[in-house]
Amino acid sequence: MATTEAEVERVRELVASIPRGAVVTYGDIAAAAGLSTPRTVGWIMRTDSADLPWHRVIGASGRPAAHLASKQLARLAEEGVRIHDGRVDLRSARHDLMHSDAVPPDR
DNA sequence: CGAATGACCGTTC
DNA sequence: GGAACGGCCATTC
Protein backbone atom coordinates (compact mmCIF):
# COMPACT_ATOMS: atom_id res chain seq x y z
CA MET A 1 0.00 0.00 0.00
CA ALA A 2 1.16 3.46 -0.68
CA THR A 3 0.09 5.11 2.53
CA THR A 4 2.53 3.93 5.14
CA GLU A 5 2.03 3.98 8.87
CA ALA A 6 4.47 6.88 9.02
CA GLU A 7 2.24 9.02 6.84
CA VAL A 8 -0.80 8.22 8.91
CA GLU A 9 1.15 8.92 12.09
CA ARG A 10 2.23 12.26 10.65
CA VAL A 11 -1.34 13.28 9.98
CA ARG A 12 -2.45 12.08 13.39
CA GLU A 13 0.27 14.09 15.09
CA LEU A 14 -0.70 17.21 13.23
CA VAL A 15 -4.39 16.84 13.94
CA ALA A 16 -3.70 15.97 17.56
CA SER A 17 -1.43 18.98 17.88
CA ILE A 18 -4.08 21.43 16.84
CA PRO A 19 -4.66 23.79 19.79
CA ARG A 20 -8.11 24.33 21.18
CA GLY A 21 -9.97 26.99 19.31
CA ALA A 22 -8.06 26.44 16.09
CA VAL A 23 -8.78 24.52 12.91
CA VAL A 24 -6.88 23.28 9.86
CA THR A 25 -7.80 22.45 6.32
CA TYR A 26 -7.31 19.08 4.69
CA GLY A 27 -4.98 20.60 2.14
CA ASP A 28 -2.80 22.06 4.86
CA ILE A 29 -2.55 18.74 6.63
CA ALA A 30 -1.72 16.92 3.43
CA ALA A 31 1.00 19.43 2.62
CA ALA A 32 2.41 19.46 6.15
CA ALA A 33 2.32 15.67 6.41
CA GLY A 34 4.04 15.33 3.08
CA LEU A 35 1.10 13.62 1.44
CA SER A 36 0.38 14.03 -2.23
CA THR A 37 -3.26 14.96 -2.08
CA PRO A 38 -5.85 16.03 0.49
CA ARG A 39 -7.91 13.04 -0.51
CA THR A 40 -5.55 10.82 1.42
CA VAL A 41 -6.14 12.92 4.51
CA GLY A 42 -9.88 12.53 4.14
CA TRP A 43 -9.39 8.81 3.82
CA ILE A 44 -7.37 8.66 7.03
CA MET A 45 -9.99 10.64 8.90
CA ARG A 46 -12.71 8.33 7.75
CA THR A 47 -10.78 5.20 8.62
CA ASP A 48 -8.88 6.19 11.74
CA SER A 49 -10.47 9.26 13.31
CA ALA A 50 -11.53 7.64 16.56
CA ASP A 51 -8.64 9.07 18.56
CA LEU A 52 -8.40 12.28 16.63
CA PRO A 53 -10.15 15.64 17.05
CA TRP A 54 -11.54 15.40 13.54
CA HIS A 55 -13.90 18.19 14.42
CA ARG A 56 -10.92 20.52 14.16
CA VAL A 57 -10.31 19.46 10.61
CA ILE A 58 -12.33 21.26 7.97
CA GLY A 59 -12.28 21.82 4.25
CA ALA A 60 -10.79 24.79 2.44
CA SER A 61 -14.30 26.15 2.03
CA GLY A 62 -14.30 26.87 5.75
CA ARG A 63 -16.98 24.29 6.08
CA PRO A 64 -16.69 20.62 7.19
CA ALA A 65 -18.40 17.65 5.60
CA ALA A 66 -22.18 17.73 5.45
CA HIS A 67 -22.70 14.77 7.83
CA LEU A 68 -20.50 16.36 10.48
CA ALA A 69 -21.12 20.05 9.91
CA SER A 70 -23.72 20.43 12.64
CA LYS A 71 -21.62 18.73 15.31
CA GLN A 72 -18.37 20.28 14.15
CA LEU A 73 -19.68 23.81 14.31
CA ALA A 74 -21.30 23.26 17.67
CA ARG A 75 -18.16 21.75 19.17
CA LEU A 76 -15.86 24.33 17.63
CA ALA A 77 -18.06 27.11 18.88
CA GLU A 78 -17.71 25.61 22.35
CA GLU A 79 -13.94 25.77 22.03
CA GLY A 80 -14.06 29.39 21.07
CA VAL A 81 -13.73 29.15 17.31
CA ARG A 82 -15.23 32.06 15.49
CA ILE A 83 -18.17 30.86 13.44
CA HIS A 84 -19.43 33.03 10.64
CA ASP A 85 -23.01 32.13 9.91
CA GLY A 86 -22.37 28.38 9.77
CA ARG A 87 -18.90 28.90 8.32
CA VAL A 88 -15.62 28.68 10.24
CA ASP A 89 -13.54 31.82 10.24
CA LEU A 90 -10.38 30.43 8.67
CA ARG A 91 -8.89 33.89 8.64
CA SER A 92 -8.12 33.65 12.35
CA ALA A 93 -8.95 30.08 13.33
CA ARG A 94 -6.57 28.54 10.80
CA HIS A 95 -3.70 26.93 12.71
CA ASP A 96 -0.22 27.17 11.26
CA LEU A 97 1.01 23.59 10.98
CA MET A 98 4.43 24.63 9.73
CA HIS A 99 4.91 26.73 12.82
CA SER A 100 4.00 23.94 15.19
CA ASP A 101 6.15 21.42 17.06
CA ALA A 102 5.25 18.70 14.63
CA VAL A 103 7.89 19.11 11.95
CA PRO A 104 7.47 17.52 8.53
CA PRO A 105 9.94 14.85 7.31
CA ASP A 106 12.00 16.82 4.83
CA ARG A 107 12.19 19.98 6.87
C1' DC B 1 -6.90 -4.96 -13.73
C1' DG B 2 -10.94 -1.74 -14.40
C1' DA B 3 -14.74 0.98 -12.56
C1' DA B 4 -16.87 3.29 -8.85
C1' DT B 5 -16.61 6.00 -4.52
C1' DG B 6 -15.03 9.63 -1.35
C1' DA B 7 -14.31 13.61 5.71
C1' DC B 8 -10.88 17.30 -1.14
C1' DC B 9 -8.60 21.44 -3.94
C1' DG B 10 -7.88 24.79 -7.48
C1' DT B 11 -9.36 27.24 -11.39
C1' DT B 12 -12.87 29.29 -14.14
C1' DC B 13 -17.50 31.36 -15.39
C1' DG C 1 -19.55 34.28 -2.88
C1' DG C 2 -21.34 30.31 -5.39
C1' DA C 3 -21.84 26.57 -9.23
C1' DA C 4 -19.51 23.67 -12.63
C1' DC C 5 -15.36 20.93 -14.30
C1' DG C 6 -11.23 18.48 -13.90
C1' DG C 7 -7.55 16.36 -11.41
C1' DC C 8 -5.27 13.49 -7.84
C1' DC C 9 -4.90 9.60 -4.80
C1' DA C 10 -6.20 5.46 -1.96
C1' DT C 11 -9.75 1.89 -1.05
C1' DT C 12 -13.12 -1.45 -2.23
C1' DC C 13 -15.92 -4.43 -5.33
Coordinates of N, CA, C and O (backbone and C1' of nucleotides) in Angstrom, one line a residue:
Chain A
M1 N 0.8 -1.2 0.0 CA 0.0 0.0 0.0 C 0.9 1.3 0.0 O 1.9 1.3 0.5
A2 N 0.4 2.2 -0.6 CA 1.2 3.5 -0.7 C 1.2 4.2 0.6 O 2.3 4.6 1.1
T3 N 0.1 4.4 1.3 CA 0.1 5.1 2.5 C 0.7 4.3 3.6 O 0.1 3.3 4.1
T4 N 1.9 4.7 4.1 CA 2.5 3.9 5.1 C 2.1 4.4 6.5 O 1.4 5.5 6.6
E5 N 2.4 3.6 7.5 CA 2.0 4.0 8.9 C 2.6 5.3 9.2 O 2.0 6.1 10.0
A6 N 3.8 5.6 8.7 CA 4.5 6.9 9.0 C 3.6 8.1 8.6 O 3.4 9.0 9.3
E7 N 3.1 7.9 7.4 CA 2.2 9.0 6.8 C 1.0 9.2 7.7 O 0.7 10.3 8.1
V8 N 0.4 8.1 8.1 CA -0.8 8.2 8.9 C -0.4 8.8 10.3 O -1.1 9.7 10.8
E9 N 0.7 8.4 10.8 CA 1.1 8.9 12.1 C 1.4 10.4 12.0 O 1.0 11.2 12.9
R10 N 2.0 10.8 10.9 CA 2.2 12.3 10.6 C 0.9 13.1 10.7 O 0.8 14.1 11.4
V11 N 0.0 12.6 10.0 CA -1.3 13.3 10.0 C -1.9 13.3 11.4 O -2.4 14.3 11.8
R12 N -1.9 12.2 12.0 CA -2.5 12.1 13.4 C -1.8 13.1 14.3 O -2.4 13.7 15.1
E13 N -0.5 13.2 14.2 CA 0.3 14.1 15.1 C -0.2 15.5 14.9 O -0.4 16.3 15.8
L14 N -0.3 15.9 13.6 CA -0.7 17.2 13.2 C -2.1 17.5 13.8 O -2.3 18.6 14.4
V15 N -3.0 16.6 13.5 CA -4.4 16.8 13.9 C -4.5 16.9 15.5 O -5.2 17.7 16.0
A16 N -3.7 16.0 16.1 CA -3.7 16.0 17.6 C -3.0 17.2 18.2 O -3.2 17.5 19.3
S17 N -2.2 17.8 17.4 CA -1.4 19.0 17.9 C -2.2 20.3 17.6 O -1.7 21.4 18.0
I18 N -3.3 20.2 17.1 CA -4.1 21.4 16.8 C -4.6 22.0 18.2 O -5.3 21.2 18.9
P19 N -4.2 23.2 18.5 CA -4.7 23.8 19.8 C -6.2 24.0 19.8 O -6.8 24.1 18.8
R20 N -6.7 24.1 21.0 CA -8.1 24.3 21.2 C -8.5 25.7 20.7 O -7.8 26.7 20.9
G21 N -9.5 25.7 19.9 CA -10.0 27.0 19.3 C -9.3 27.3 18.0 O -9.4 28.4 17.5
A22 N -8.7 26.3 17.4 CA -8.1 26.4 16.1 C -8.5 25.3 15.2 O -8.8 24.2 15.6
V23 N -8.4 25.5 13.9 CA -8.8 24.5 12.9 C -7.7 24.5 11.8 O -6.9 25.4 11.6
V24 N -7.8 23.4 11.0 CA -6.9 23.3 9.9 C -7.6 22.7 8.7 O -8.6 22.0 8.8
T25 N -7.1 23.0 7.5 CA -7.8 22.5 6.3 C -7.1 21.2 5.9 O -6.0 20.9 6.2
Y26 N -7.8 20.4 5.2 CA -7.3 19.1 4.7 C -6.1 19.3 3.9 O -5.1 18.6 4.0
G27 N -6.1 20.3 3.0 CA -5.0 20.6 2.1 C -3.7 20.9 3.0 O -2.6 20.5 2.6
D28 N -3.9 21.7 4.0 CA -2.8 22.1 4.9 C -2.2 20.8 5.5 O -1.0 20.7 5.6
I29 N -3.0 20.0 6.0 CA -2.5 18.7 6.6 C -1.8 17.9 5.6 O -0.7 17.4 5.9
A30 N -2.4 17.7 4.5 CA -1.7 16.9 3.4 C -0.3 17.5 3.1 O 0.6 16.8 3.0
A31 N -0.3 18.8 3.0 CA 1.0 19.4 2.6 C 2.0 19.3 3.8 O 3.2 19.0 3.6
A32 N 1.5 19.5 5.0 CA 2.4 19.5 6.1 C 2.8 18.0 6.4 O 4.0 17.8 6.9
A33 N 2.0 17.1 6.1 CA 2.3 15.7 6.4 C 3.2 15.1 5.3 O 3.7 14.0 5.4
G34 N 3.2 15.8 4.2 CA 4.0 15.3 3.1 C 3.2 14.4 2.2 O 3.8 13.7 1.3
L35 N 1.9 14.4 2.3 CA 1.1 13.6 1.4 C 0.9 14.3 0.1 O 1.2 15.5 -0.1
S36 N 0.5 13.5 -0.9 CA 0.4 14.0 -2.2 C -0.9 14.8 -2.5 O -1.0 15.7 -3.2
T37 N -2.0 14.3 -1.8 CA -3.3 15.0 -2.1 C -4.1 14.9 -0.8 O -4.0 14.0 0.0
P38 N -5.0 15.9 -0.7 CA -5.9 16.0 0.5 C -6.8 14.8 0.6 O -7.3 14.5 1.7
R39 N -7.0 14.2 -0.5 CA -7.9 13.0 -0.5 C -7.4 12.0 0.5 O -8.2 11.3 1.2
T40 N -6.1 11.8 0.5 CA -5.6 10.8 1.4 C -5.9 11.2 2.9 O -6.1 10.3 3.7
V41 N -5.8 12.5 3.2 CA -6.1 12.9 4.5 C -7.6 12.6 4.8 O -7.9 12.0 5.9
G42 N -8.5 12.8 3.9 CA -9.9 12.5 4.1 C -10.1 11.0 4.4 O -10.8 10.6 5.2
W43 N -9.3 10.3 3.7 CA -9.4 8.8 3.8 C -9.0 8.4 5.2 O -9.6 7.6 5.9
I44 N -7.9 9.0 5.7 CA -7.4 8.7 7.0 C -8.4 9.0 8.1 O -8.7 8.3 9.0
M45 N -9.0 10.2 7.9 CA -10.0 10.6 8.9 C -11.1 9.7 9.0 O -11.6 9.3 10.0
R46 N -11.6 9.2 7.8 CA -12.7 8.3 7.7 C -12.4 7.0 8.4 O -13.2 6.4 9.0
T47 N -11.2 6.5 8.1 CA -10.8 5.2 8.6 C -10.3 5.2 10.1 O -10.8 4.4 10.9
D48 N -9.5 6.2 10.4 CA -8.9 6.2 11.7 C -9.0 7.6 12.4 O -8.1 8.3 12.5
S49 N -10.2 7.9 12.7 CA -10.5 9.3 13.3 C -11.0 9.1 14.7 O -11.3 10.1 15.4
A50 N -11.0 7.9 15.2 CA -11.5 7.6 16.6 C -10.8 8.4 17.6 O -11.4 9.0 18.5
D51 N -9.5 8.4 17.5 CA -8.6 9.1 18.6 C -8.2 10.5 18.2 O -7.3 11.1 18.8
L52 N -8.8 11.0 17.1 CA -8.4 12.3 16.6 C -9.5 13.3 16.7 O -10.7 13.0 16.5
P53 N -9.2 14.5 17.0 CA -10.2 15.6 17.1 C -10.6 16.0 15.6 O -10.3 17.2 15.2
W54 N -11.1 15.2 14.9 CA -11.5 15.4 13.5 C -12.4 16.6 13.4 O -12.5 17.2 12.4
H55 N -13.0 17.0 14.5 CA -13.9 18.2 14.4 C -13.1 19.5 14.2 O -13.6 20.5 13.9
R56 N -11.8 19.4 14.4 CA -10.9 20.5 14.2 C -10.4 20.5 12.7 O -9.6 21.4 12.4
V57 N -10.8 19.5 12.0 CA -10.3 19.5 10.6 C -11.5 19.8 9.7 O -12.5 19.2 9.7
I58 N -11.3 20.8 8.9 CA -12.3 21.3 8.0 C -11.8 21.4 6.6 O -10.6 21.3 6.3
G59 N -12.7 21.6 5.6 CA -12.3 21.8 4.3 C -11.8 23.2 4.0 O -12.0 24.1 4.8
A60 N -11.3 23.5 2.8 CA -10.8 24.8 2.4 C -11.9 25.8 2.3 O -11.7 27.0 2.4
S61 N -13.1 25.3 2.2 CA -14.3 26.2 2.0 C -14.7 26.7 3.4 O -15.6 27.5 3.5
G62 N -14.0 26.4 4.4 CA -14.3 26.9 5.8 C -15.5 26.1 6.3 O -16.1 26.5 7.3
R63 N -15.8 25.1 5.7 CA -17.0 24.3 6.1 C -16.7 22.8 6.0 O -16.2 22.3 5.0
P64 N -17.0 22.1 7.1 CA -16.7 20.6 7.2 C -17.6 19.8 6.3 O -18.5 20.4 5.6
A65 N -17.5 18.5 6.4 CA -18.4 17.6 5.6 C -19.8 17.8 6.1 O -20.1 18.1 7.2
A66 N -20.8 17.5 5.2 CA -22.2 17.7 5.5 C -22.7 16.9 6.7 O -23.4 17.4 7.5
H67 N -22.2 15.7 6.8 CA -22.7 14.8 7.8 C -22.2 15.2 9.2 O -22.7 14.8 10.2
L68 N -21.1 16.0 9.2 CA -20.5 16.4 10.5 C -20.7 17.8 10.8 O -20.5 18.3 11.9
A69 N -21.0 18.6 9.8 CA -21.1 20.1 9.9 C -21.8 20.5 11.2 O -21.2 21.3 12.0
S70 N -23.0 20.0 11.5 CA -23.7 20.4 12.6 C -22.9 20.2 13.9 O -22.8 21.1 14.7
K71 N -22.4 19.0 14.1 CA -21.6 18.7 15.3 C -20.3 19.5 15.3 O -19.9 20.0 16.4
Q72 N -19.6 19.6 14.2 CA -18.4 20.3 14.2 C -18.5 21.7 14.6 O -17.9 22.2 15.5
L73 N -19.5 22.4 14.0 CA -19.7 23.8 14.3 C -20.0 24.0 15.8 O -19.5 24.9 16.4
A74 N -20.9 23.1 16.3 CA -21.3 23.3 17.7 C -20.1 23.1 18.6 O -19.9 23.9 19.5
R75 N -19.3 22.0 18.3 CA -18.2 21.7 19.2 C -17.1 22.8 19.0 O -16.5 23.3 20.0
L76 N -16.9 23.3 17.8 CA -15.9 24.3 17.6 C -16.3 25.6 18.3 O -15.5 26.3 18.9
A77 N -17.5 25.9 18.2 CA -18.1 27.1 18.9 C -17.8 27.0 20.4 O -17.5 28.0 21.0
E78 N -17.9 25.8 20.9 CA -17.7 25.6 22.3 C -16.3 25.9 22.7 O -15.9 26.3 23.8
E79 N -15.4 25.6 21.8 CA -13.9 25.8 22.0 C -13.5 27.2 21.8 O -12.4 27.6 22.1
G80 N -14.4 28.0 21.2 CA -14.1 29.4 21.1 C -13.7 29.8 19.6 O -13.2 30.8 19.4
V81 N -14.0 28.9 18.7 CA -13.7 29.2 17.3 C -14.8 30.1 16.8 O -16.0 30.0 17.0
R82 N -14.3 31.1 16.1 CA -15.2 32.1 15.5 C -16.0 31.5 14.3 O -15.5 31.1 13.3
I83 N -17.3 31.4 14.5 CA -18.2 30.9 13.4 C -18.9 32.0 12.7 O -19.5 32.9 13.4
H84 N -18.8 32.0 11.4 CA -19.4 33.0 10.6 C -20.6 32.5 9.9 O -20.5 32.0 8.8
D85 N -21.8 32.6 10.6 CA -23.0 32.1 9.9 C -22.9 30.7 9.3 O -23.1 30.5 8.2
G86 N -22.5 29.8 10.2 CA -22.4 28.4 9.8 C -21.0 28.1 9.1 O -20.8 27.0 8.7
R87 N -20.2 29.1 9.0 CA -18.9 28.9 8.3 C -17.8 29.2 9.3 O -17.9 30.2 10.1
V88 N -16.7 28.4 9.3 CA -15.6 28.7 10.2 C -14.8 29.8 9.7 O -14.5 29.9 8.5
D89 N -14.4 30.7 10.6 CA -13.5 31.8 10.2 C -12.1 31.4 10.1 O -11.3 31.5 11.0
L90 N -11.7 30.9 8.9 CA -10.4 30.4 8.7 C -9.4 31.5 8.8 O -8.2 31.3 9.2
R91 N -9.8 32.7 8.6 CA -8.9 33.9 8.6 C -8.1 33.9 10.0 O -7.0 34.3 10.0
S92 N -8.8 33.6 11.1 CA -8.1 33.6 12.4 C -8.1 32.3 13.1 O -7.3 32.1 14.0
A93 N -8.9 31.4 12.7 CA -9.0 30.1 13.3 C -8.0 29.1 12.7 O -7.7 28.0 13.2
R94 N -7.5 29.4 11.5 CA -6.6 28.5 10.8 C -5.2 28.4 11.5 O -4.5 29.4 11.7
H95 N -4.9 27.2 12.0 CA -3.7 26.9 12.7 C -2.5 26.7 11.8 O -2.7 26.1 10.7
D96 N -1.4 27.3 12.1 CA -0.2 27.2 11.3 C 0.6 25.9 11.6 O 1.3 25.8 12.5
L97 N 0.4 24.9 10.8 CA 1.0 23.6 11.0 C 2.5 23.7 10.9 O 3.3 23.0 11.6
M98 N 3.0 24.5 9.9 CA 4.4 24.6 9.7 C 5.1 25.3 10.9 O 6.3 25.2 11.1
H99 N 4.3 26.0 11.7 CA 4.9 26.7 12.8 C 4.7 26.0 14.1 O 4.9 26.5 15.2
S100 N 4.3 24.7 14.0 CA 4.0 23.9 15.2 C 5.2 23.1 15.6 O 6.2 23.0 14.9
D101 N 5.1 22.3 16.6 CA 6.1 21.4 17.1 C 6.3 20.2 16.1 O 7.4 19.7 15.9
A102 N 5.2 19.8 15.6 CA 5.2 18.7 14.6 C 5.9 19.2 13.3 O 5.3 19.9 12.5
V103 N 7.1 18.7 13.1 CA 7.9 19.1 12.0 C 7.8 18.0 10.9 O 7.9 16.9 11.1
P104 N 7.6 18.4 9.7 CA 7.5 17.5 8.5 C 8.8 16.8 8.3 O 9.8 17.2 8.8
P105 N 8.8 15.7 7.5 CA 9.9 14.9 7.3 C 11.1 15.6 6.6 O 12.2 15.5 7.1
D106 N 10.9 16.3 5.6 CA 12.0 16.8 4.8 C 12.4 18.2 5.3 O 13.4 18.8 4.8
R107 N 11.8 18.7 6.3 CA 12.2 20.0 6.9 C 12.3 19.9 8.4 O 11.6 20.6 9.0
Chain B
dC1 P -2.2 -4.8 -12.4 O5' -3.5 -4.8 -13.3 C5' -3.6 -5.5 -14.5 C4' -5.0 -5.3 -15.1 C3' -5.4 -3.8 -15.1 O3' -6.2 -3.6 -16.3 C1' -6.9 -5.0 -13.7
dG2 P -6.5 -2.1 -16.8 O5' -8.0 -1.9 -16.4 C5' -8.9 -2.8 -17.0 C4' -10.4 -2.4 -16.6 C3' -10.6 -0.9 -16.6 O3' -12.0 -0.7 -17.1 C1' -10.9 -1.7 -14.4
dA3 P -12.5 0.8 -17.2 O5' -13.5 0.9 -15.9 C5' -14.6 -0.1 -15.8 C4' -15.5 0.2 -14.7 C3' -15.8 1.7 -14.5 O3' -17.2 1.8 -14.2 C1' -14.7 1.0 -12.6
dA4 P -17.9 3.3 -13.9 O5' -17.9 3.3 -12.3 C5' -18.6 2.2 -11.7 C4' -18.6 2.4 -10.2 C3' -19.0 3.8 -9.8 O3' -19.9 3.8 -8.7 C1' -16.9 3.3 -8.9
dT5 P -20.5 5.1 -8.1 O5' -19.6 5.4 -6.8 C5' -19.6 4.5 -5.7 C4' -18.7 4.9 -4.6 C3' -18.9 6.4 -4.2 O3' -19.2 6.4 -2.8 C1' -16.6 6.0 -4.5
dG6 P -19.8 7.8 -2.2 O5' -18.5 8.4 -1.6 C5' -17.8 7.7 -0.5 C4' -16.6 8.5 -0.1 C3' -16.9 10.0 0.1 O3' -16.4 10.5 1.3 C1' -15.0 9.6 -1.4
dA7 P -17.5 11.0 2.3 O5' -16.7 12.0 3.3 C5' -17.1 13.3 3.5 C4' -15.9 14.1 4.1 C3' -14.6 14.1 3.4 O3' -14.2 15.4 3.2 C1' -14.3 13.6 5.7
dC8 P -14.7 16.3 2.1 O5' -13.3 16.5 1.4 C5' -12.0 16.5 2.0 C4' -11.0 17.1 1.2 C3' -11.2 18.5 0.8 O3' -10.1 19.3 1.0 C1' -10.9 17.3 -1.1
dC9 P -10.2 20.9 0.8 O5' -9.4 21.0 -0.6 C5' -8.1 20.5 -0.7 C4' -7.4 21.1 -1.9 C3' -7.6 22.6 -2.1 O3' -6.4 23.2 -2.5 C1' -8.6 21.4 -3.9
dG10 P -6.4 24.8 -2.6 O5' -6.4 25.1 -4.1 C5' -5.5 24.3 -5.0 C4' -5.8 24.7 -6.4 C3' -6.1 26.1 -6.7 O3' -5.3 26.7 -7.7 C1' -7.9 24.8 -7.5
dT11 P -5.5 28.2 -8.1 O5' -6.3 28.1 -9.4 C5' -6.0 27.2 -10.4 C4' -7.0 27.1 -11.5 C3' -7.4 28.5 -12.1 O3' -7.4 28.5 -13.5 C1' -9.4 27.2 -11.4
dT12 P -7.6 29.9 -14.3 O5' -9.1 29.8 -14.7 C5' -9.6 28.8 -15.5 C4' -11.1 28.8 -15.6 C3' -11.7 30.2 -16.0 O3' -12.4 30.2 -17.2 C1' -12.9 29.3 -14.1
dC13 P -13.0 31.5 -17.9 O5' -14.5 31.4 -17.5 C5' -15.3 30.4 -17.9 C4' -16.8 30.5 -17.4 C3' -17.4 31.8 -17.7 O3' -18.7 31.7 -18.2 C1' -17.5 31.4 -15.4
Chain C
dG1 P -16.2 35.6 0.6 O5' -17.5 35.2 -0.2 C5' -18.8 35.7 0.2 C4' -19.9 35.0 -0.7 C3' -19.8 33.5 -0.7 O3' -21.1 33.0 -0.6 C1' -19.6 34.3 -2.9
dG2 P -21.2 31.4 -0.3 O5' -21.7 30.8 -1.8 C5' -22.8 31.4 -2.4 C4' -23.0 30.8 -3.8 C3' -22.8 29.3 -3.8 O3' -23.8 28.7 -4.6 C1' -21.3 30.3 -5.4
dA3 P -24.0 27.1 -4.7 O5' -23.7 26.8 -6.2 C5' -24.6 27.3 -7.2 C4' -24.1 27.0 -8.6 C3' -23.9 25.4 -8.8 O3' -24.4 25.1 -10.1 C1' -21.8 26.6 -9.2
dA4 P -24.3 23.5 -10.6 O5' -23.0 23.5 -11.5 C5' -22.9 24.3 -12.6 C4' -21.7 24.1 -13.4 C3' -21.4 22.6 -13.6 O3' -21.0 22.3 -15.0 C1' -19.5 23.7 -12.6
dC5 P -20.6 20.8 -15.4 O5' -19.0 20.8 -15.3 C5' -18.3 21.8 -16.1 C4' -16.8 21.4 -16.1 C3' -16.5 19.9 -16.1 O3' -15.5 19.7 -17.2 C1' -15.4 20.9 -14.3
dG6 P -15.0 18.2 -17.5 O5' -13.6 18.2 -16.7 C5' -12.7 19.3 -17.0 C4' -11.4 19.2 -16.1 C3' -10.8 17.8 -16.1 O3' -9.4 17.8 -16.4 C1' -11.2 18.5 -13.9
dG7 P -8.6 16.5 -16.5 O5' -7.8 16.4 -15.1 C5' -7.1 17.6 -14.6 C4' -6.6 17.4 -13.2 C3' -5.9 16.0 -13.1 O3' -4.7 16.2 -12.5 C1' -7.5 16.4 -11.4
dC8 P -3.6 15.0 -12.4 O5' -3.0 15.1 -11.0 C5' -3.7 15.8 -9.9 C4' -3.6 14.9 -8.6 C3' -3.1 13.5 -8.8 O3' -2.2 13.2 -7.8 C1' -5.3 13.5 -7.8
dC9 P -1.3 11.9 -7.9 O5' -1.9 11.0 -6.6 C5' -2.1 11.7 -5.4 C4' -2.9 10.8 -4.5 C3' -2.6 9.3 -4.6 O3' -2.3 8.7 -3.3 C1' -4.9 9.6 -4.8
dA10 P -1.6 7.3 -3.2 O5' -2.8 6.5 -2.4 C5' -3.2 7.0 -1.1 C4' -4.4 6.3 -0.7 C3' -4.3 4.8 -0.7 O3' -4.8 4.2 0.5 C1' -6.2 5.5 -2.0
dT11 P -4.8 2.6 0.6 O5' -6.4 2.3 0.5 C5' -7.3 3.1 1.1 C4' -8.7 2.6 0.9 C3' -8.8 1.1 1.0 O3' -9.9 0.7 1.8 C1' -9.8 1.9 -1.1
dT12 P -10.2 -0.9 2.1 O5' -11.3 -1.2 1.1 C5' -12.5 -0.4 1.1 C4' -13.5 -0.9 0.0 C3' -13.6 -2.4 -0.1 O3' -15.0 -2.8 -0.1 C1' -13.1 -1.4 -2.2
dC13 P -15.4 -4.3 -0.2 O5' -15.9 -4.4 -1.7 C5' -17.0 -3.5 -2.2 C4' -17.4 -3.8 -3.6 C3' -17.5 -5.3 -3.9 O3' -18.7 -5.6 -4.7 C1' -15.9 -4.4 -5.3

